[in-house]
Tab-separated table of C-alpha atoms and ligand atoms in Angstrom:
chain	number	residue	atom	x	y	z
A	169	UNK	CA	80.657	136.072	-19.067
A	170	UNK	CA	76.959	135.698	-19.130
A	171	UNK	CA	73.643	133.502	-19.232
A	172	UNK	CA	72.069	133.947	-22.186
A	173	UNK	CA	67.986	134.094	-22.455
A	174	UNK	CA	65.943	133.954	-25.120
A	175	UNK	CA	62.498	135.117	-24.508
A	176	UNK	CA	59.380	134.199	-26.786
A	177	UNK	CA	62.482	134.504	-29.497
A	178	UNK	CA	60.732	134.841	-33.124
A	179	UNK	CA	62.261	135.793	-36.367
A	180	UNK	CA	60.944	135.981	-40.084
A	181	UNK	CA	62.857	136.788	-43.379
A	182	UNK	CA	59.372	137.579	-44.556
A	183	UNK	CA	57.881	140.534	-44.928
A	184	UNK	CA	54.511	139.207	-45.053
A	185	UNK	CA	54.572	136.020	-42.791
A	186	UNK	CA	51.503	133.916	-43.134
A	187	UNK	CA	52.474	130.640	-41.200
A	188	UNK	CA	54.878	128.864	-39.007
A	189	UNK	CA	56.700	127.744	-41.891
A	190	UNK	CA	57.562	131.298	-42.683
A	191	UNK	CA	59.143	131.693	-39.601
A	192	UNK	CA	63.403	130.599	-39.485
A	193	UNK	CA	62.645	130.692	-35.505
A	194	UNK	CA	59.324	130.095	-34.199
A	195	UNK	CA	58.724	131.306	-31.405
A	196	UNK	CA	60.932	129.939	-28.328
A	197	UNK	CA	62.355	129.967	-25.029
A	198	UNK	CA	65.847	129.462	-24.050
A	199	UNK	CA	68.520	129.429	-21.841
A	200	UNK	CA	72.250	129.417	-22.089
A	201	UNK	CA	73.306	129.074	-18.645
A	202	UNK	CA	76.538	130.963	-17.292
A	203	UNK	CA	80.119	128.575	-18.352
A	204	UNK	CA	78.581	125.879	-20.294
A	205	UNK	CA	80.006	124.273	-23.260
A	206	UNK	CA	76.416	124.044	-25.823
A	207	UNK	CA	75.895	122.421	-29.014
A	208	UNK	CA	73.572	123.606	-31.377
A	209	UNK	CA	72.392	120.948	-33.532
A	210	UNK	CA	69.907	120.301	-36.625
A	211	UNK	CA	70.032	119.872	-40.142
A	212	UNK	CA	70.624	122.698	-42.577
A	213	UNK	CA	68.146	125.175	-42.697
A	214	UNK	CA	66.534	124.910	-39.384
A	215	UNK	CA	67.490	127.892	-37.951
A	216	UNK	CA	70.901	127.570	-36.662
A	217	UNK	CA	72.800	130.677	-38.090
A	218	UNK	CA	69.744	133.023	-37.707
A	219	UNK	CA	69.574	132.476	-33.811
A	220	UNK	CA	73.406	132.874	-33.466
A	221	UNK	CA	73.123	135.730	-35.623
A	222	UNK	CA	70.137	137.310	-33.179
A	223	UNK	CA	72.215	136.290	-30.061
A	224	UNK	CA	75.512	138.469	-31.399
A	225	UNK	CA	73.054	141.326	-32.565
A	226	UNK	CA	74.031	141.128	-36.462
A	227	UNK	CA	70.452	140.190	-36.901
A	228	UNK	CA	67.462	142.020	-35.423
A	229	UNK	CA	64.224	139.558	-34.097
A	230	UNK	CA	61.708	140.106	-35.583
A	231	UNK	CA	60.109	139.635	-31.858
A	232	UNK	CA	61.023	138.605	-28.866
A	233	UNK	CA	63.787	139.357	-26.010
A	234	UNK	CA	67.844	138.412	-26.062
A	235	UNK	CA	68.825	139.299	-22.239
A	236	UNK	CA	72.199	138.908	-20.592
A	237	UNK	CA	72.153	138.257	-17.469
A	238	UNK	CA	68.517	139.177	-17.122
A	239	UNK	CA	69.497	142.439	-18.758
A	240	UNK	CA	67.549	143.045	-22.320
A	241	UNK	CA	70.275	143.521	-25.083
A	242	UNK	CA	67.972	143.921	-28.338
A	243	UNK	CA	68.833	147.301	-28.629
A	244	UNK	CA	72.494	146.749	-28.686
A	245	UNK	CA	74.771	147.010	-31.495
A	246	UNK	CA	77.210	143.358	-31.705
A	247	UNK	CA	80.048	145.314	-30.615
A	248	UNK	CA	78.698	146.536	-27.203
A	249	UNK	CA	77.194	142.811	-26.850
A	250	UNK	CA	80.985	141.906	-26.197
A	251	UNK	CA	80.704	138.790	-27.580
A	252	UNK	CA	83.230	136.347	-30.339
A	253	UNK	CA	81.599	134.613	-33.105
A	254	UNK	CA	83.495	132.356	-35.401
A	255	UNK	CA	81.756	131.411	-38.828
A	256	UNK	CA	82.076	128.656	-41.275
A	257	UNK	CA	84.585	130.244	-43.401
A	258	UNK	CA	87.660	132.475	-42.206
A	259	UNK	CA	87.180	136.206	-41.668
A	260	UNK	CA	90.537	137.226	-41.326
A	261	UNK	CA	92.903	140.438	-42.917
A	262	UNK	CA	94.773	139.232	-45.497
A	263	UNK	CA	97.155	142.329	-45.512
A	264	UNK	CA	98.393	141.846	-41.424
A	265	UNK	CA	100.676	139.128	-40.484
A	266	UNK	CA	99.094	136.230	-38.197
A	267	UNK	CA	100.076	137.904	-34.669
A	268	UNK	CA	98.196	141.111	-35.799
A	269	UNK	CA	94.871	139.036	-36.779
A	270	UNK	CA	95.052	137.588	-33.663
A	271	UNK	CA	96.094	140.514	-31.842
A	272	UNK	CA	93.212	142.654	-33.373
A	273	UNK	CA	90.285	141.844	-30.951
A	274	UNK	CA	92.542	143.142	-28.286
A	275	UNK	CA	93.840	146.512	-29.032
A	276	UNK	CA	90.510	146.968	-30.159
A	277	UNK	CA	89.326	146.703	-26.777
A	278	UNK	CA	92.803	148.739	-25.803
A	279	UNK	CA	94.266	146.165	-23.923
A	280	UNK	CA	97.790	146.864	-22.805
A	281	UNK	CA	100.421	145.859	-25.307
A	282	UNK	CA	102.278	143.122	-22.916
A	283	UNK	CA	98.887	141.328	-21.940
A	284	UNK	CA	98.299	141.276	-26.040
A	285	UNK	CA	101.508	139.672	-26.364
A	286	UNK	CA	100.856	137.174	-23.892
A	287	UNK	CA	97.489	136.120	-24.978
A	288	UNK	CA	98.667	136.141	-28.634
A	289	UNK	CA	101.458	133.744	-27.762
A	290	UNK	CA	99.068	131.130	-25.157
A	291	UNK	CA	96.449	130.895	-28.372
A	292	UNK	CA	99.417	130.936	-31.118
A	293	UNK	CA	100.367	128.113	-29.073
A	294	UNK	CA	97.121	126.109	-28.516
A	295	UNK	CA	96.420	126.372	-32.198
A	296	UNK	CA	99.679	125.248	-33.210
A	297	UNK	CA	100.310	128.717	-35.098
A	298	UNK	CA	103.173	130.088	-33.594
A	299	UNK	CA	105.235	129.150	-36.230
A	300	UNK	CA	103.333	131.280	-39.138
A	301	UNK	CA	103.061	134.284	-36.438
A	302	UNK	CA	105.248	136.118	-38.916
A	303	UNK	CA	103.351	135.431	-41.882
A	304	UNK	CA	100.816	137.426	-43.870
A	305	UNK	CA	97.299	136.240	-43.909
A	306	UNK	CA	96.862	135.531	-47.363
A	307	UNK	CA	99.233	133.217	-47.815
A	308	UNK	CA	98.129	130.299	-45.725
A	309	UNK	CA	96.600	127.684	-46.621
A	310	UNK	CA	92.488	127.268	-45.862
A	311	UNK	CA	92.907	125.642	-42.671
A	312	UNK	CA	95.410	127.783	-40.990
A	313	UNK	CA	93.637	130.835	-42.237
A	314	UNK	CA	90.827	128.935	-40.606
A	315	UNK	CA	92.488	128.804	-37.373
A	316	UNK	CA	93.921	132.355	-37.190
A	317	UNK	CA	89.770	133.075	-37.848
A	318	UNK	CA	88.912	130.776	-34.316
A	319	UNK	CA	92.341	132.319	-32.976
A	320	UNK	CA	90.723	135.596	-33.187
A	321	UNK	CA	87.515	134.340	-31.546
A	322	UNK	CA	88.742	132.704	-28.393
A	323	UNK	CA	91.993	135.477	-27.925
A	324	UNK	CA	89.858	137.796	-25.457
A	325	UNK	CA	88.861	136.377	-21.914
A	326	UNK	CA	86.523	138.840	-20.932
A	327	UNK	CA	83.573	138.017	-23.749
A	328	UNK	CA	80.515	137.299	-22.402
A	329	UNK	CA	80.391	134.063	-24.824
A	330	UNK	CA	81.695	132.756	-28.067
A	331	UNK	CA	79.752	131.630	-30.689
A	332	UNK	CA	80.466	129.064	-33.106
A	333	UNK	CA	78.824	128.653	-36.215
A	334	UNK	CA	80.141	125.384	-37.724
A	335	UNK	CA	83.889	126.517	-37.888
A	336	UNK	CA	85.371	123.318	-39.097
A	337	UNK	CA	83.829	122.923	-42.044
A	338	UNK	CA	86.531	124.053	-44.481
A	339	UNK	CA	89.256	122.022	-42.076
A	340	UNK	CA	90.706	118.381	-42.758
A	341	UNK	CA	89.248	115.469	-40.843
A	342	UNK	CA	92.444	114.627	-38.572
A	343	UNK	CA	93.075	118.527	-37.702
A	344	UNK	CA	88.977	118.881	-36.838
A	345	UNK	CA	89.469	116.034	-34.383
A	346	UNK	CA	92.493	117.671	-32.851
A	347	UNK	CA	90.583	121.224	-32.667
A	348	UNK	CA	87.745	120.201	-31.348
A	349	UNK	CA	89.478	118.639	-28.691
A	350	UNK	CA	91.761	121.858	-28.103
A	351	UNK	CA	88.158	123.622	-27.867
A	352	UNK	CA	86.864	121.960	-25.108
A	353	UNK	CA	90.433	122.063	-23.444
A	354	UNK	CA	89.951	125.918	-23.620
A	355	UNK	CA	86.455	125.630	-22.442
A	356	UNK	CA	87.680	124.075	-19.268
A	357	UNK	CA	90.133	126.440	-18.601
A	358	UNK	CA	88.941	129.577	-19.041
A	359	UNK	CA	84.784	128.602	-18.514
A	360	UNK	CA	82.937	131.019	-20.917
A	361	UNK	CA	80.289	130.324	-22.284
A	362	UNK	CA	80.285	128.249	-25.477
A	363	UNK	CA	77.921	127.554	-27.921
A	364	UNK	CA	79.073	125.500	-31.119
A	365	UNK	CA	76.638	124.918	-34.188
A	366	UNK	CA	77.034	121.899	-36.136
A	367	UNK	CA	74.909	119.135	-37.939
A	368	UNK	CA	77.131	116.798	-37.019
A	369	UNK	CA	76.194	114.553	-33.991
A	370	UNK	CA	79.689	113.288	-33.133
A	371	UNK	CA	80.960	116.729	-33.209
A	372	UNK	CA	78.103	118.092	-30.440
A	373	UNK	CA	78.554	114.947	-28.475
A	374	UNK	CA	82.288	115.165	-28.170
A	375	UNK	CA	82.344	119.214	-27.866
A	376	UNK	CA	79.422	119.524	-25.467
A	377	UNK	CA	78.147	118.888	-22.021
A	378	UNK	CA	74.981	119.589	-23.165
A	379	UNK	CA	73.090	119.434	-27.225
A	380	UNK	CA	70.345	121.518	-28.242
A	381	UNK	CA	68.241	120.112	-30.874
A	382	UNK	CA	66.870	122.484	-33.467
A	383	UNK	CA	64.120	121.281	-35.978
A	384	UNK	CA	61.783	123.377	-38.302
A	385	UNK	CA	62.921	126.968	-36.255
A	386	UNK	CA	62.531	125.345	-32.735
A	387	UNK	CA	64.712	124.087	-29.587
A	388	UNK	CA	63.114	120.430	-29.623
A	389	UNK	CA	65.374	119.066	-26.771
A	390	UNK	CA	68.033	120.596	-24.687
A	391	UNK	CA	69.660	117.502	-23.056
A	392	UNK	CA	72.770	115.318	-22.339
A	393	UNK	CA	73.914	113.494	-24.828
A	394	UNK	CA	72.565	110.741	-23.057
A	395	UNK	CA	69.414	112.238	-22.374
A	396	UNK	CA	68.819	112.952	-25.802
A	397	UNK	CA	69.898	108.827	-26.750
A	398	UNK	CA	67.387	107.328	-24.389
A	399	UNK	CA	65.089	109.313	-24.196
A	400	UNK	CA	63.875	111.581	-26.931
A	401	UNK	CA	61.645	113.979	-26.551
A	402	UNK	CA	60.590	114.406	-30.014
A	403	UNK	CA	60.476	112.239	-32.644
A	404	UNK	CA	62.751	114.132	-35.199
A	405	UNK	CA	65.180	114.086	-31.982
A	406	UNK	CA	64.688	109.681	-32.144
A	407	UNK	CA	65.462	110.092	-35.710
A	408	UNK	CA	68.369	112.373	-35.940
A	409	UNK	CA	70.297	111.049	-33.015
A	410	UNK	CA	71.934	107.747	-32.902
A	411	UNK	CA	72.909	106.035	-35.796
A	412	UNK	CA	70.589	104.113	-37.411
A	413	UNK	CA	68.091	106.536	-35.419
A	414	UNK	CA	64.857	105.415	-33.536
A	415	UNK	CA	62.854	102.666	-35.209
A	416	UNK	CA	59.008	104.421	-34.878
A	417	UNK	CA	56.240	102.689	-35.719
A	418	UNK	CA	52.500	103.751	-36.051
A	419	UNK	CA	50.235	102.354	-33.631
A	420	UNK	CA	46.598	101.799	-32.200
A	421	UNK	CA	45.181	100.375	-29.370
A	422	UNK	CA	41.777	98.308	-30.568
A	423	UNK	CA	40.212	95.024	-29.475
A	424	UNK	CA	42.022	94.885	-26.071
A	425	UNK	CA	45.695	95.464	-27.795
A	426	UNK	CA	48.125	97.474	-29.675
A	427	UNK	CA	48.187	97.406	-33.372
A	428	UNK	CA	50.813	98.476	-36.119
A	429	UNK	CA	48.785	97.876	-39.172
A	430	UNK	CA	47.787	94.479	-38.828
A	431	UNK	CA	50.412	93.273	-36.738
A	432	UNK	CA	49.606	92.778	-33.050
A	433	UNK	CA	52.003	94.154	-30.587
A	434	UNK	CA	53.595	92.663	-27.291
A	435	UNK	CA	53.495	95.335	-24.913
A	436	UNK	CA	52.863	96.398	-21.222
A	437	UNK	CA	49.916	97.461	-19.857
A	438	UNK	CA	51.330	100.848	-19.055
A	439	UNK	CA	52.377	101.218	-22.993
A	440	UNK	CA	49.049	100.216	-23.776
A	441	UNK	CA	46.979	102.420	-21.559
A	442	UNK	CA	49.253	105.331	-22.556
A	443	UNK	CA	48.217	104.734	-26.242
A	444	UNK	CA	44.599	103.945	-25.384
A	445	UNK	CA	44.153	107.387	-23.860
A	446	UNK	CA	46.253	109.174	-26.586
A	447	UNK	CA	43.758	112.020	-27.902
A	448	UNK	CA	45.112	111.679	-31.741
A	449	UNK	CA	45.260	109.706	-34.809
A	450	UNK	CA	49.147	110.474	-34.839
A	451	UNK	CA	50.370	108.017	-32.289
A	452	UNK	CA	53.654	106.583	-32.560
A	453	UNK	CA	55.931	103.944	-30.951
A	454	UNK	CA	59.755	104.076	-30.660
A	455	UNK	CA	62.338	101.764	-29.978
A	456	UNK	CA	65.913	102.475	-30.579
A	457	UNK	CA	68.032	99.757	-32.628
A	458	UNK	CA	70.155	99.298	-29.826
A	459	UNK	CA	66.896	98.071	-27.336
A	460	UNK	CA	65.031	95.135	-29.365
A	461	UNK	CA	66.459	92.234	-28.186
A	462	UNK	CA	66.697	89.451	-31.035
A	463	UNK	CA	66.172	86.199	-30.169
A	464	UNK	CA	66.647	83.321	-32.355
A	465	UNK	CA	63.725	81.181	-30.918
A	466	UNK	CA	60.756	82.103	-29.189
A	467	UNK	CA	60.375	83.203	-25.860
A	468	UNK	CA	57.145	84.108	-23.990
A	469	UNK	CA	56.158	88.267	-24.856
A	470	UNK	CA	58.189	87.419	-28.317
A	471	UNK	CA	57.116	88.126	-31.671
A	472	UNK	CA	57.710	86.591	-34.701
A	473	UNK	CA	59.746	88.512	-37.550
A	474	UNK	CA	61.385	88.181	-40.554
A	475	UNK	CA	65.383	88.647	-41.380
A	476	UNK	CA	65.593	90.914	-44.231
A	477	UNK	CA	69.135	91.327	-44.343
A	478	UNK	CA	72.427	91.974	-42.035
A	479	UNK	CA	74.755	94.600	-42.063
A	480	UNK	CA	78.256	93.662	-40.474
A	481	UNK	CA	79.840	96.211	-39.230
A	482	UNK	CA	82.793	94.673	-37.487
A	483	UNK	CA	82.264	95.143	-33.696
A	484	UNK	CA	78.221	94.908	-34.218
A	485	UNK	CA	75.730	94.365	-36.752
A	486	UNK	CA	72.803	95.961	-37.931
A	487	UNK	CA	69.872	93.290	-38.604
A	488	UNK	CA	67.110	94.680	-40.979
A	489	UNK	CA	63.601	92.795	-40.177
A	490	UNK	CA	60.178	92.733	-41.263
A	491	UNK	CA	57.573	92.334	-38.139
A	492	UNK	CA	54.547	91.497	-40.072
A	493	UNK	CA	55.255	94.172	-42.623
A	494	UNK	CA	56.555	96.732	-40.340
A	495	UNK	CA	60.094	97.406	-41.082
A	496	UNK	CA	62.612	97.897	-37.862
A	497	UNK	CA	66.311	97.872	-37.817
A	498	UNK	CA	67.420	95.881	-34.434
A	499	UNK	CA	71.864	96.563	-33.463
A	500	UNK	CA	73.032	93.370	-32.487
A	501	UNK	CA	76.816	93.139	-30.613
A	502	UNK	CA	79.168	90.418	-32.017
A	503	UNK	CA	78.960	88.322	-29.380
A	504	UNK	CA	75.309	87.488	-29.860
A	505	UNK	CA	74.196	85.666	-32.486
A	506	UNK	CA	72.304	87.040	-35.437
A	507	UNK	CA	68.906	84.377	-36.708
A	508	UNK	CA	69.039	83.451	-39.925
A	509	UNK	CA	65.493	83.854	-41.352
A	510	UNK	CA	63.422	84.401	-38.583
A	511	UNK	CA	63.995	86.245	-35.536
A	512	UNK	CA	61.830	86.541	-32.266
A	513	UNK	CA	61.801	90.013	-30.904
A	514	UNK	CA	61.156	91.516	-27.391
A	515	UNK	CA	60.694	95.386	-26.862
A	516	UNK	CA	61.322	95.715	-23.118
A	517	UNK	CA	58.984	98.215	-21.766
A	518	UNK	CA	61.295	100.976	-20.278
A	519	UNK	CA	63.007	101.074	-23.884
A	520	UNK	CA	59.722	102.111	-25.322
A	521	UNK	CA	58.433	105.889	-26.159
A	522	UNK	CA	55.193	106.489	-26.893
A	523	UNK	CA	55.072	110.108	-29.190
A	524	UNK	CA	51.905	111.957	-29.585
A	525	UNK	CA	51.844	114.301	-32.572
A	526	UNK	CA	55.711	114.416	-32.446
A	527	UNK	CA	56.567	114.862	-29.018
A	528	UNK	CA	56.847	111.718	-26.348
A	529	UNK	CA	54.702	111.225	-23.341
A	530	UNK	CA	54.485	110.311	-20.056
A	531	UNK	CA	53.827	106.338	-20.121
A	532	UNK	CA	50.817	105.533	-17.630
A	533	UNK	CA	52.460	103.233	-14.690
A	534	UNK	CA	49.186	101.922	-12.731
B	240	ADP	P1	71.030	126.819	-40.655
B	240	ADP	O1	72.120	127.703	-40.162
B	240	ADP	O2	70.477	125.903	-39.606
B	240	ADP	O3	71.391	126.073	-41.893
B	240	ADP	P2	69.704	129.329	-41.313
B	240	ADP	O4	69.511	130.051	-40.041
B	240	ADP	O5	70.807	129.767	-42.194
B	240	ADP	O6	69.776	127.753	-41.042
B	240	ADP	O7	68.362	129.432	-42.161
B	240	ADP	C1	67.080	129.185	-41.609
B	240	ADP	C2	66.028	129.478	-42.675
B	240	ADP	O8	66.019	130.870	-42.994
B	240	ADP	C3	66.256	128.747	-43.978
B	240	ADP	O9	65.000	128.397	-44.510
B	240	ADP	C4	66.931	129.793	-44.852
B	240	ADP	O10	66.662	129.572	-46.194
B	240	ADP	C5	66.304	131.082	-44.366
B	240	ADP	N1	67.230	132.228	-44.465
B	240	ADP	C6	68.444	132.326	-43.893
B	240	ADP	N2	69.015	133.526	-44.155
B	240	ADP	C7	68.129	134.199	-44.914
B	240	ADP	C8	68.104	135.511	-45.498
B	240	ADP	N3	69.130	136.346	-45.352
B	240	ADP	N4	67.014	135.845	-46.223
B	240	ADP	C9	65.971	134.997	-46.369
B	240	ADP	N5	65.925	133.765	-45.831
B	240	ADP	C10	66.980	133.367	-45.113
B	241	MG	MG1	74.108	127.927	-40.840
């Protein structure tokens, strides 16, 4: 078992890379500490498979430093980097029977025939594949050939971590529920490190103790799930997380306030200062859904906006509004009651980010 680093971690399919956009993984630091249970998250393209790929040595960076446990690995083939990865779609032998597949990674490493036994049987049995032990590969259906392919990933307890690149794709809703759930049972017993791609937010929330959040070749956040709810550090991190994501809305602090467009903002004077001082034309404001509270008459700090439309969606309801022209989306619980036409909204000041060029800053408290 290891912690895994990543040190000023680059890597280009190009041959001739001109700019960051040629880059899958722009240059970035990173740790996976010793035992956790990671997520991996972003949408597709940003990177994900190439940094597994780099961290289980199929790939070489193109510069940079893997280490484990402070040791450098780059020079290391993927079979002396003793660690599992499990892809999207099975990679399996379709000749052996089940127990063999999953029997494989052991008498590979020549592990005595009765502990191969034994740890066939405890994952045969956590998988729900002891039945089909018998059974040739080929002749099971996608998921369980799918399963056998995870099997043979988590079978060995001496990795130094396993990999995940989003292995439930290819499985059925109700089974991925159930398997993601038998994944972080296995996590807790046997503590290796974990780290599971997807570009699903539900899936990293429930698998994970902790999500990093790729964008554009870059770590943008390593947090809680929490953390990464309430306080985003990035703005494609607002936007991605939560669901609708982050209202933002573009801002500027002129004639004593704080503008969007032509609307005039009710803020504090921290928010305010914070924006007055911000060195850029890019200045943002964001408020998740969740935090405007919607009033249905006014109330001193309000402002006036218009309802646009409602969205019920059973326990809660998503209220689309128009504040002076700026659109925002405001999540209102069904026991409160959702205005009509006009709504009166308050952004309480420890809900609000102010971003800067992307990333959030520090809001001035005099
Ligand atoms: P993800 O797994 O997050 O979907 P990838 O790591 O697969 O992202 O890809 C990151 C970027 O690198 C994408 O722009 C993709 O098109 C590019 N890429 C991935 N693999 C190759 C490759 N073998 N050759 C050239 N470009 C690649
Ligand atoms: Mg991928």
């Amino acid at each position: 078992m290891a912690e895994i680093t990543l040190k000023s971690l680059a890597h280009t399919y190009s041959a001739a890379p001109r700019c960051d956009a040629d880059y899958a993984i722009r240059e970035m630091d990173h740790v996976w500490h010793q035992g956790g249970a990671y997520a991996l998250l972003g949408p597709s393209g940003c990177g994900k498979s190439t940094l597994l790929n780099i961290i289980s040595g199929l790939l070489e960076p193109s510069s940079g430093e893997v280490l484990f446990d402070g040791e450098v690995v780059n020079a290391l083939p993927p079979e002396e980097r003793n660690i599992a990865q499990v892809f999207q779609f099975p990679v399996i032998y379709d000749t052996m029977t089940v127990y063999d597949n999953l029997a494989f990674p052991l008498r590979n490493v020549k592990t005595p025939e009765a502990r191969v036994h034994e740890r066939v049987m405890e994952v045969a049995d956590v998988l729900e594949l002891t039945a089909q032990l018998k059974r040739k590969a080929k002749n099971l259906t996608a998921d369980e050939k799918q399963k056998v392919s995870m099997g043979r990933g988590l079978v060995r307890d001496d990795v130094s971590a396993i990999l995940f690149d989003e292995p439930l794709t290819v499985i059925d809703p109700q089974l991925k529920w159930k398997l993601r759930r038998k994944l972080k049972e296995i996590h807790q017993r046997f503590a290796i490190t974990m780290v599971y791609v997807t570009h699903d937010q539900l899936e990293a929330s429930t698998f994970a103790d902790k999500i990093a959040v790729m964008y554009e070749g870059q770590v943008v956040q390593f947090g809680t799930p929490r953390e990464l709810f309430e306080t985003p550090n990035h703005t494609f991190v607002g936007y991605f997380i939560g669901s609708p994501g982050m209202n933002f809305l573009d801002v500027e602090a002129r004639d004593g306030s704080v503008w969007a467009g032509d609307t005039r903002l009710e803020v504090g004077r921290g928010v305010h200062a914070t924006i007055l001082r911000a060195d850029s034309s890019n200045v943002r404001l964001g408020i998740r859904p969740d935090f405007i509270e919607v009033h249905d008459e006014p109330l001193e700090g309000s402002m006036e906006a218009r309802v646009e439309h409602a969205q019920d969606l059973g326990t809660y309801s998503i209220v689309y509004l128009s504040l002076g022209g700026v659109s925002l989306k405001a999540r209102i619980e069904e026991d409160q009651k959702t205005p009509l036409e006009t709504a009166w909204l308050r952004f309480p000041d420890e809900r609000l980010g102010v971003y800067v060029d992307e990333y959030r800053v520090e809001i001035d408290h005099e």
